[in-house]
mmCIF file of C-alpha atoms in Angstrom:
data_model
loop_
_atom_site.group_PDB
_atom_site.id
_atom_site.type_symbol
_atom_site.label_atom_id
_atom_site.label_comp_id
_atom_site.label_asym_id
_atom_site.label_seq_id
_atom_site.Cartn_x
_atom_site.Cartn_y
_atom_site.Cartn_z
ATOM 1 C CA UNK A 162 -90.436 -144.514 -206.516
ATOM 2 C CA UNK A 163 -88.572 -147.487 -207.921
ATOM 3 C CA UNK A 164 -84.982 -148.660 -207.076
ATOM 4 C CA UNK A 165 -82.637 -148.258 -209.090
ATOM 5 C CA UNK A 166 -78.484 -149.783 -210.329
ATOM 6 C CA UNK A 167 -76.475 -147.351 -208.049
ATOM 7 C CA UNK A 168 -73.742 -147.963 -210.368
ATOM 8 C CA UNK A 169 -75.413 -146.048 -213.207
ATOM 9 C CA UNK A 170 -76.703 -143.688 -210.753
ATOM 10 C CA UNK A 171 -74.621 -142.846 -208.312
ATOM 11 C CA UNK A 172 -71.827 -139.700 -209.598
ATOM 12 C CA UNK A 173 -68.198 -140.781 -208.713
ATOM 13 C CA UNK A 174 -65.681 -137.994 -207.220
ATOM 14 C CA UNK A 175 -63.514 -135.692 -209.303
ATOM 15 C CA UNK A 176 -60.675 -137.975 -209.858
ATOM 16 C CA UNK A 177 -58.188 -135.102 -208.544
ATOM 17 C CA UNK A 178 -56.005 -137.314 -205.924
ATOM 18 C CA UNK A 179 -59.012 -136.290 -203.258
ATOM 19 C CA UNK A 180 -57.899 -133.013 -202.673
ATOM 20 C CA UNK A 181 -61.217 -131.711 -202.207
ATOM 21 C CA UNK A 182 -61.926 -134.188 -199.248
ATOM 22 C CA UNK A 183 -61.525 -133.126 -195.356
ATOM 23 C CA UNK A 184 -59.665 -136.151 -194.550
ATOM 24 C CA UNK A 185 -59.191 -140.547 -195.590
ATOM 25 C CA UNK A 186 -59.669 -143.505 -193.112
ATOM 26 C CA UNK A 187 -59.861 -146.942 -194.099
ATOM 27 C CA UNK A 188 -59.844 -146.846 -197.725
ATOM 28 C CA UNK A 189 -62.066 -144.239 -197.681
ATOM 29 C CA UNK A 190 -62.184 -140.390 -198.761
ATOM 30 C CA UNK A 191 -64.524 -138.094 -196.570
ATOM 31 C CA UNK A 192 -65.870 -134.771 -198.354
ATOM 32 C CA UNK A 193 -67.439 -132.181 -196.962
ATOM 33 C CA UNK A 194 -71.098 -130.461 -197.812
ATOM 34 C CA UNK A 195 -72.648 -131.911 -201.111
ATOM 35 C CA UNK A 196 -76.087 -131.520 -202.423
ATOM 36 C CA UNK A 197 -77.478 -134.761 -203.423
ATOM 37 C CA UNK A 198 -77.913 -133.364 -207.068
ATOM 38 C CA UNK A 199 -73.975 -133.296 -207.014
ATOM 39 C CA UNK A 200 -73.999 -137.135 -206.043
ATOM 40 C CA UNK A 201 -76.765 -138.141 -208.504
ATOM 41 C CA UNK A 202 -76.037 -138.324 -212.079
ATOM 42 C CA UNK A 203 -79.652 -136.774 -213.214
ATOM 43 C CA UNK A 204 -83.305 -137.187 -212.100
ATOM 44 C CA UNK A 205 -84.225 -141.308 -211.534
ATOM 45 C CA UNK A 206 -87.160 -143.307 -213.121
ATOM 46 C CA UNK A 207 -89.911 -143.541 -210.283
ATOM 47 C CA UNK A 208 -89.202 -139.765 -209.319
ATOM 48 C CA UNK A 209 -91.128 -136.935 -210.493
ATOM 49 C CA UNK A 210 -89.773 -133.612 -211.481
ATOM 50 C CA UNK A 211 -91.073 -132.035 -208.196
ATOM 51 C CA UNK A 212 -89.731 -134.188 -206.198
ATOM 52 C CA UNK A 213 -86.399 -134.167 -207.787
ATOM 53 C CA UNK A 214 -86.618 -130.427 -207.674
ATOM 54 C CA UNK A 215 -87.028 -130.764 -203.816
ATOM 55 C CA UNK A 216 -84.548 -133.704 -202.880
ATOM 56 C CA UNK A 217 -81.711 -132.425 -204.920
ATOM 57 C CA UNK A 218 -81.266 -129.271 -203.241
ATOM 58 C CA UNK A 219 -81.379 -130.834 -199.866
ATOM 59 C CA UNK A 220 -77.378 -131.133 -198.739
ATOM 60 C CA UNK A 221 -75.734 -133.673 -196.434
ATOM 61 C CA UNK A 222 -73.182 -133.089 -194.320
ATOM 62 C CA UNK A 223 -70.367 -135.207 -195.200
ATOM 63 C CA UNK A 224 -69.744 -137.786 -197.608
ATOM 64 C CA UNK A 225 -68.329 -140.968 -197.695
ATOM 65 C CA UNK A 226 -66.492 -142.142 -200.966
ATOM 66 C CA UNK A 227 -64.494 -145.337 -201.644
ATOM 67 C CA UNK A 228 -60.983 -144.188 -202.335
ATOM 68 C CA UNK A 229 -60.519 -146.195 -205.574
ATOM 69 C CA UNK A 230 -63.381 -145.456 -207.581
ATOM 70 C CA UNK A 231 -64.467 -142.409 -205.786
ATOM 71 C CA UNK A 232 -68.006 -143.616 -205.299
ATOM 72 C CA UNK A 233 -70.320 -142.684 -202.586
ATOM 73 C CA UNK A 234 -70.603 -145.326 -199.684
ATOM 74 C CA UNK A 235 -72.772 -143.136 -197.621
ATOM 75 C CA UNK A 236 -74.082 -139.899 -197.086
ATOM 76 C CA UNK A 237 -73.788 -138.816 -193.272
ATOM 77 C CA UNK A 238 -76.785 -136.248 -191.552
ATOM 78 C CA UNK A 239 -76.090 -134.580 -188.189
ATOM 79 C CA UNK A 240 -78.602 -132.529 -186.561
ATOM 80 C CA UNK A 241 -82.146 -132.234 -184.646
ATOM 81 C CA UNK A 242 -84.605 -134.588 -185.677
ATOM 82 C CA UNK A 243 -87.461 -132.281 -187.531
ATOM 83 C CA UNK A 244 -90.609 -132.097 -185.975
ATOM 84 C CA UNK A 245 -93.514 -134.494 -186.484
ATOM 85 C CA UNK A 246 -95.619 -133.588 -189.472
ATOM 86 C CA UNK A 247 -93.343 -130.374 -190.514
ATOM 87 C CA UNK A 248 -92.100 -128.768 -193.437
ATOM 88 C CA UNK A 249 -88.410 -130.512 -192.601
ATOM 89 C CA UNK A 250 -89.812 -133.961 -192.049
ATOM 90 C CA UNK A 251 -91.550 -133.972 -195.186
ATOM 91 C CA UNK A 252 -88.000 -133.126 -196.940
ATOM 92 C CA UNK A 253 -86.430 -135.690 -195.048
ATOM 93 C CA UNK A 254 -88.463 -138.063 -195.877
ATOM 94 C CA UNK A 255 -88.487 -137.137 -199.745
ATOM 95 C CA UNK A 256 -84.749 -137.027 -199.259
ATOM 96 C CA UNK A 257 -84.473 -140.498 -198.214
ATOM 97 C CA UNK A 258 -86.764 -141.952 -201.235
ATOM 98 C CA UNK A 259 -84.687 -140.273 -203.311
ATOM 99 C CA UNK A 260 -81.200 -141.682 -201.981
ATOM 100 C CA UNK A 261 -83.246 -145.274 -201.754
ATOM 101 C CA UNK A 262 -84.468 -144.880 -205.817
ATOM 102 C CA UNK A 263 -80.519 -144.220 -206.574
ATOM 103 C CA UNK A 264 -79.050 -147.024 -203.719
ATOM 104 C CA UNK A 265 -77.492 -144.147 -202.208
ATOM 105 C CA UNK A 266 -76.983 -145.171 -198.696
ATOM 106 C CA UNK A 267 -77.838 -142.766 -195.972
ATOM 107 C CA UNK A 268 -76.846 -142.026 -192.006
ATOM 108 C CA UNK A 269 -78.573 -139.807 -189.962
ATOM 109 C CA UNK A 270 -77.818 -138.882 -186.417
ATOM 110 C CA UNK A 271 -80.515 -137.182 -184.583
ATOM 111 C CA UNK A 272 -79.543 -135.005 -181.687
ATOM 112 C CA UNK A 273 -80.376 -131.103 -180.578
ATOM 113 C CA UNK A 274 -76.785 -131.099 -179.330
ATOM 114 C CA UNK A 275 -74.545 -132.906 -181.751
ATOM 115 C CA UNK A 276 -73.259 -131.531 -184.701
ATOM 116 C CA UNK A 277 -71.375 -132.366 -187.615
ATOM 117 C CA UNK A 278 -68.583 -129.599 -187.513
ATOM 118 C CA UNK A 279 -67.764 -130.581 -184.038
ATOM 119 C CA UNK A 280 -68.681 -134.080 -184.149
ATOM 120 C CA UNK A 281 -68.995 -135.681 -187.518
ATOM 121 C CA UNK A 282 -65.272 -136.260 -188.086
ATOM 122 C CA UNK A 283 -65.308 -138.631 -185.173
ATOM 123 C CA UNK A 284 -68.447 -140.236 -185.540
ATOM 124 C CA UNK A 285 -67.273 -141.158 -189.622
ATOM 125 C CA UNK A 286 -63.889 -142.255 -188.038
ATOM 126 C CA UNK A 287 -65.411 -144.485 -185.613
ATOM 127 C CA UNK A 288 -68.025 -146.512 -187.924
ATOM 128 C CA UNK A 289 -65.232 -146.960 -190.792
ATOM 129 C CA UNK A 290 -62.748 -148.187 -188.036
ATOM 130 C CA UNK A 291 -65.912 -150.204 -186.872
ATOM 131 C CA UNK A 292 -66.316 -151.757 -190.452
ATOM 132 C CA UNK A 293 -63.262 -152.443 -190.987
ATOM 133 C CA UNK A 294 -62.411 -154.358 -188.161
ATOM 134 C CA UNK A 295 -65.933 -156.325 -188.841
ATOM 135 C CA UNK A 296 -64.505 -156.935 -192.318
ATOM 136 C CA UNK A 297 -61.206 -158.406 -190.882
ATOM 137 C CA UNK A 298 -62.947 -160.517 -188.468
ATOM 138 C CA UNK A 299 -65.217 -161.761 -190.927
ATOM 139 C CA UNK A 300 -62.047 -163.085 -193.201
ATOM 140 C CA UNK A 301 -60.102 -164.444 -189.932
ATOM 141 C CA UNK A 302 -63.128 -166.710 -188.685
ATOM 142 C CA UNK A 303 -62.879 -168.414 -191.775
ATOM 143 C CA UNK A 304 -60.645 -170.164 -190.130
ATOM 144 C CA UNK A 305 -61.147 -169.662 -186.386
ATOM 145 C CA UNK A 306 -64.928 -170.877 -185.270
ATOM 146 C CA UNK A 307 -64.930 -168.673 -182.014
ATOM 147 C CA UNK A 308 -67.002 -165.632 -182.582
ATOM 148 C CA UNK A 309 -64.892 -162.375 -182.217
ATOM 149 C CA UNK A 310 -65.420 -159.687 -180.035
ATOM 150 C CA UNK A 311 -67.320 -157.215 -181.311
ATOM 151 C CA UNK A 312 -65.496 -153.345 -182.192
ATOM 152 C CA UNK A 313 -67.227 -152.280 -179.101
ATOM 153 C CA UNK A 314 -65.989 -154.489 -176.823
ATOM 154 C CA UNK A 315 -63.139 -154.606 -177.437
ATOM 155 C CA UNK A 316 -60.807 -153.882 -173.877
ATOM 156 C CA UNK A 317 -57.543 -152.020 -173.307
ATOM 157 C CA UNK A 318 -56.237 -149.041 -170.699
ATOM 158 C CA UNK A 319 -58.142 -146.210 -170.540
ATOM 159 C CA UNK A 320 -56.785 -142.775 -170.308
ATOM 160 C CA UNK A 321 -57.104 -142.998 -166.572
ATOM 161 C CA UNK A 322 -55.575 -146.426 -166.256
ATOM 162 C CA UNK A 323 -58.151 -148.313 -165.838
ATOM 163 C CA UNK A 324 -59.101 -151.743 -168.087
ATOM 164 C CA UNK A 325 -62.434 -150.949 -170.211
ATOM 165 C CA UNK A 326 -63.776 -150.727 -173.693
ATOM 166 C CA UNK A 327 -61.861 -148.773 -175.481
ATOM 167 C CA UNK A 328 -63.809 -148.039 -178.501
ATOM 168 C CA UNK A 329 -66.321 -146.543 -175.908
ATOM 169 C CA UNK A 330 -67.188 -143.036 -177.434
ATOM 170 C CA UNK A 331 -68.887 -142.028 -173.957
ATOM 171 C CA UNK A 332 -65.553 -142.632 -172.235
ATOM 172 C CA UNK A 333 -64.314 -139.080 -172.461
ATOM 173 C CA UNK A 334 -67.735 -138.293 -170.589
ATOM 174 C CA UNK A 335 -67.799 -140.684 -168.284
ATOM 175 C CA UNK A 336 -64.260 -139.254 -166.531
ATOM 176 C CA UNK A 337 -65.686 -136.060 -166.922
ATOM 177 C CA UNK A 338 -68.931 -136.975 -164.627
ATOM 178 C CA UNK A 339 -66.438 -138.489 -162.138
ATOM 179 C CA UNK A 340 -64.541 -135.491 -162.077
ATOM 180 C CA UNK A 341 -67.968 -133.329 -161.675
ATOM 181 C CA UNK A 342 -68.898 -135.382 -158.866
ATOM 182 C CA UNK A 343 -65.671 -134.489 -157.142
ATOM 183 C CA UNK A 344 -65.807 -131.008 -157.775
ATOM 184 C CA UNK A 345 -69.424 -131.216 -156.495
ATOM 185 C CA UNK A 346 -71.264 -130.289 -159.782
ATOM 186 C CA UNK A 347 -72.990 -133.697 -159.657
ATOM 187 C CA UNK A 348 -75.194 -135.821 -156.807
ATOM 188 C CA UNK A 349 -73.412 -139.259 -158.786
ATOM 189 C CA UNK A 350 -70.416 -139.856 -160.996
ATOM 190 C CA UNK A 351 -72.214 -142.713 -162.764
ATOM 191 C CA UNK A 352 -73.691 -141.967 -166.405
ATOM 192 C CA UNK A 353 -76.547 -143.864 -167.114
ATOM 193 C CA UNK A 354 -78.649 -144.926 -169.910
ATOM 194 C CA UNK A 355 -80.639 -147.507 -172.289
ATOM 195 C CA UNK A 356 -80.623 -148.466 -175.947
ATOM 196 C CA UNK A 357 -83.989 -149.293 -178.157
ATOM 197 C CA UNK A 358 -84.201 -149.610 -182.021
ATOM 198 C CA UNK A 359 -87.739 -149.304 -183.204
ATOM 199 C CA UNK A 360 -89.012 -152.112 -185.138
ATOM 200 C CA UNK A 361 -90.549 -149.027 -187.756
ATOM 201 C CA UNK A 362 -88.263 -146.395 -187.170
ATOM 202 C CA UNK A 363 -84.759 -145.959 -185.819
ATOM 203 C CA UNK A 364 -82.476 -146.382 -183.302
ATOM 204 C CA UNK A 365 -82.555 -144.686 -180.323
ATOM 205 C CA UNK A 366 -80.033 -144.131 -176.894
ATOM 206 C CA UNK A 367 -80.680 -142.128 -173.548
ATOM 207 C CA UNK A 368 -77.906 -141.329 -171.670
ATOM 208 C CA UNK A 369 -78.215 -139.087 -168.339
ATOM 209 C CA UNK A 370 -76.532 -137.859 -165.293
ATOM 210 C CA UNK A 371 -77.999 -136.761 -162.219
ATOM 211 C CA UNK A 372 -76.956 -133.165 -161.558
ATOM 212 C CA UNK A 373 -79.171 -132.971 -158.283
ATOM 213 C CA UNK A 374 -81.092 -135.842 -156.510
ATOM 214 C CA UNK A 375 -84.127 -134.926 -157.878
ATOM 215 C CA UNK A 376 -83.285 -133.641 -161.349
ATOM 216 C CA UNK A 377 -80.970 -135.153 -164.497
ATOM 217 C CA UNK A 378 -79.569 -133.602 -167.159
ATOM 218 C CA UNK A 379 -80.848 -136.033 -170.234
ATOM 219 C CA UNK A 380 -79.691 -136.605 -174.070
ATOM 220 C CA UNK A 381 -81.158 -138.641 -176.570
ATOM 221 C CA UNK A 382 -79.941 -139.611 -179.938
ATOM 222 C CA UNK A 383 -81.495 -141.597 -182.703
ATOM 223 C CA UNK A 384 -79.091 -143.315 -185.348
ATOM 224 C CA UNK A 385 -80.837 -144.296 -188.769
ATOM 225 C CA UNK A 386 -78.988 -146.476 -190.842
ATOM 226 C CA UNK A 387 -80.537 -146.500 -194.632
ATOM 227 C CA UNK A 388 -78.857 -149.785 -196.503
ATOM 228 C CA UNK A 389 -75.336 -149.224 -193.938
ATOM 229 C CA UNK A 390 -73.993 -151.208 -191.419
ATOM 230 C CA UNK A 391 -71.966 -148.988 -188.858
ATOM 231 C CA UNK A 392 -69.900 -152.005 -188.163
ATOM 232 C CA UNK A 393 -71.413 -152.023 -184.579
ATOM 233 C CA UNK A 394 -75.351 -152.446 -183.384
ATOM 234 C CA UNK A 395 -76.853 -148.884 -184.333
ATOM 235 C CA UNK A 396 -79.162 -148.970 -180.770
ATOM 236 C CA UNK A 397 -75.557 -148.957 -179.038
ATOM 237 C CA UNK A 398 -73.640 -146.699 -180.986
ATOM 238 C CA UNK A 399 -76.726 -144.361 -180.220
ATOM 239 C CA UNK A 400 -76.564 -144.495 -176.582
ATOM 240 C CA UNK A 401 -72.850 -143.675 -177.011
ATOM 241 C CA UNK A 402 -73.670 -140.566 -179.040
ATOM 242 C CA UNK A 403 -76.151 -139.790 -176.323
ATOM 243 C CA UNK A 404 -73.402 -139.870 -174.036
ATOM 244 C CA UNK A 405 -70.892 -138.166 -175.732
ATOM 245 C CA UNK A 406 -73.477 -135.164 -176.072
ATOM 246 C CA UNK A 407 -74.211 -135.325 -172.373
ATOM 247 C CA UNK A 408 -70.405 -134.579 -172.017
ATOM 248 C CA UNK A 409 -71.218 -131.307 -174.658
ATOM 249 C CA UNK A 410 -73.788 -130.389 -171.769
ATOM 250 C CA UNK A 411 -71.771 -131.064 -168.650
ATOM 251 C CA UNK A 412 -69.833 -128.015 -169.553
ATOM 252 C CA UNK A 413 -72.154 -125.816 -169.509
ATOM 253 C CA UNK A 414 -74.434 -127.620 -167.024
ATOM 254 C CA UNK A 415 -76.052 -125.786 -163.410
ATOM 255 C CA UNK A 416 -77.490 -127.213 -160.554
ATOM 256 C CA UNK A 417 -80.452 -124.686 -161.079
ATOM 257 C CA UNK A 418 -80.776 -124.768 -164.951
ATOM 258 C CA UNK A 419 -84.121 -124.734 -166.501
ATOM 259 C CA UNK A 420 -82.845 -127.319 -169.066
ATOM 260 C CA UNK A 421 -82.988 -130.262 -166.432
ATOM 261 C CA UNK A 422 -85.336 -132.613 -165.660
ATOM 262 C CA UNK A 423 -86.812 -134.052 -163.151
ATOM 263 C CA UNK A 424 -85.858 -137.377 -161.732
ATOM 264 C CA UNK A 425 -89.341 -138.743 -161.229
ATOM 265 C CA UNK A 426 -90.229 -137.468 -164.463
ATOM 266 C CA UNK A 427 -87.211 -139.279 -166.227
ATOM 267 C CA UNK A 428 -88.413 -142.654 -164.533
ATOM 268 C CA UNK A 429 -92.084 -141.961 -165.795
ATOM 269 C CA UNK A 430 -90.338 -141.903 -169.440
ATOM 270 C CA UNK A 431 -88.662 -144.785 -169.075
ATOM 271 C CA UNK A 432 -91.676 -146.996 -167.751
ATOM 272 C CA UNK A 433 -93.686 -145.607 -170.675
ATOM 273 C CA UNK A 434 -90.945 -147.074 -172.876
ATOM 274 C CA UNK A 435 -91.071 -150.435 -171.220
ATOM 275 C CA UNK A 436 -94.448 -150.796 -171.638
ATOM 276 C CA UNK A 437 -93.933 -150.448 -175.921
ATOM 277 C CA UNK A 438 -91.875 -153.161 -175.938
ATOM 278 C CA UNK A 439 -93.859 -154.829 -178.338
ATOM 279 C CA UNK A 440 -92.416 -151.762 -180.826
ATOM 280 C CA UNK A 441 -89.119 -152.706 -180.501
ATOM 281 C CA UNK A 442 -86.251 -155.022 -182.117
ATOM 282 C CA UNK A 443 -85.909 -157.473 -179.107
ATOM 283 C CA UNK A 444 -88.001 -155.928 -176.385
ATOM 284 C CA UNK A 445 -86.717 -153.650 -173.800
ATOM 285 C CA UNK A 446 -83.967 -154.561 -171.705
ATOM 286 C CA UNK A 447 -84.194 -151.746 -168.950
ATOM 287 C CA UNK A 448 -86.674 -153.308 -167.074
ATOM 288 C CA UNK A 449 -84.135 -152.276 -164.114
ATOM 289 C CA UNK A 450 -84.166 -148.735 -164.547
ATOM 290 C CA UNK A 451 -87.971 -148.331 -164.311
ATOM 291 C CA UNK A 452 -87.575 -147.949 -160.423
ATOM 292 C CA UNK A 453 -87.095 -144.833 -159.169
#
């Protein structure tokens, strides 16, 4: 498949004000559903007629358009990650060589938990905030030569008064495990977790809590980023996911539940991670973690 000019490519909006779309932020218009046939203005050169026939049926979750020329700026996936060597993989995959031919650019958040009804409004909210204020910074430093904090750094008062990040998407979660600890739903209050981004593949964050001295509940979450920038480092923004769907868990979460796993086990993982460092965008920086 070859690439292609996604300006002659690439199908603009209905210019009707954006009343179709869910909701704007940043310049932006956010629609709901769309099949990539209704973002595509006809079959690419490079792609065949079966694998148009395949691709454009496949449907992402929400859709990012520029406000002023009602253009796609990304097309946003929420949902498990298909299994290795499956039907769905193969999709995906044709999916994404599709959106590359066109320039279409592509998110996808991998997570059994997550999902875009409850979660997707957020997530789009947070990376356009994100860009933006990477977009601002960029134009300010112009003139200033100190580098500026990064979007998720940035501190203020939390909700429970306390100074911290506040563009921390885990932070809901993290006053929820505090509060689980007191209740004595959890053996520790701290959430914990690690960030990779696979030098051939994607991001990826664990986040955990331990539920019982010997057993942690566990989430992981991969962020892919296809020609996007989130605004913020895609390994980090995963481990927040991961976090935030630990929270989703926590509520329905038992000290006996078959769904944990086992604390030993969970250190075994992480050591086996450590030792693919190689694999990774900057090595592994958990070293710490790989005591139990």
């Amino acid at each position: 498949m070859t690439s292609s000019d996604d300006r002659g490519w690439l199908r603009a909006m209905p210019a009707n004000g954006g009343r179709d779309a869910l909701f704007d932020r940043a310049g932006h218009l956010v629609y709901g559903t769309r099949r990539l046939s209704e973002l595509v203005q006809g079959r690419p050169p490079g792609v065949t007629g079966s694998q148009w026939g395949s691709a454009s049926r496949a449907a992402f979750d929400l859709v990012v358009c520029a406000t002023d020329t009602g253009r796609p700026v990304v097309a946003v996936a929420i949902g498990p990650v298909p299994p290795a060597g499956s039907a769905e993989q193969r999709a995906e995959r044709l999916t994404d060589a599709v959106s590359a031919a066109v320039g279409l650019p592509v998110l996808r958040i991998g997570s059994p938990t997550l999902r875009a009804a409850e979660h997707g409004r957020r997530l789009v909210e947070y990376v356009l905030d994100a860009r933006a204020y990477v977009a601002g910074a960029a134009v300010a430093g112009r003139d200033d030569e100190s580098a500026p904090v990064g979007f998720r750094d940035i501190l203020g008062r939390l909700p429970d008064g306390r100074t911290g990040p506040v563009n921390d998407l885990g932070a809901l979660t993290r006053a929820a495990a505090v509060e689980a600890y007191v209740a004595g739903q959890l053996a520790d209050p701290i959430v914990r977790g690690l960030h990779v981004h696979w030098a051939e593949g994607p991001a990826q964050g664990w986040s955990w809590v331990q539920v019982r001295p010997d057993a942690c509940l566990i989430e992981r979450v991969s962020v892919t980023a296809q020609r996007f920038s989130c605004g913020v480092d895609a390994a980090r923004l995963a481990e927040d996911l991961a976090t935030v769907a630990v929270g989703e868990r926590l509520r329905a979460a038992r000290p006996d539940g078959p769904d944990l796993l086992a604390r030993a086990d969970l250190t075994t993982e992480i050591v086996a991670l450590s030792r693919r460092r190689d694999e990774l965008v900057g090595g592994f920086a958990f070293d710490h973690l790989c005591a139990d």
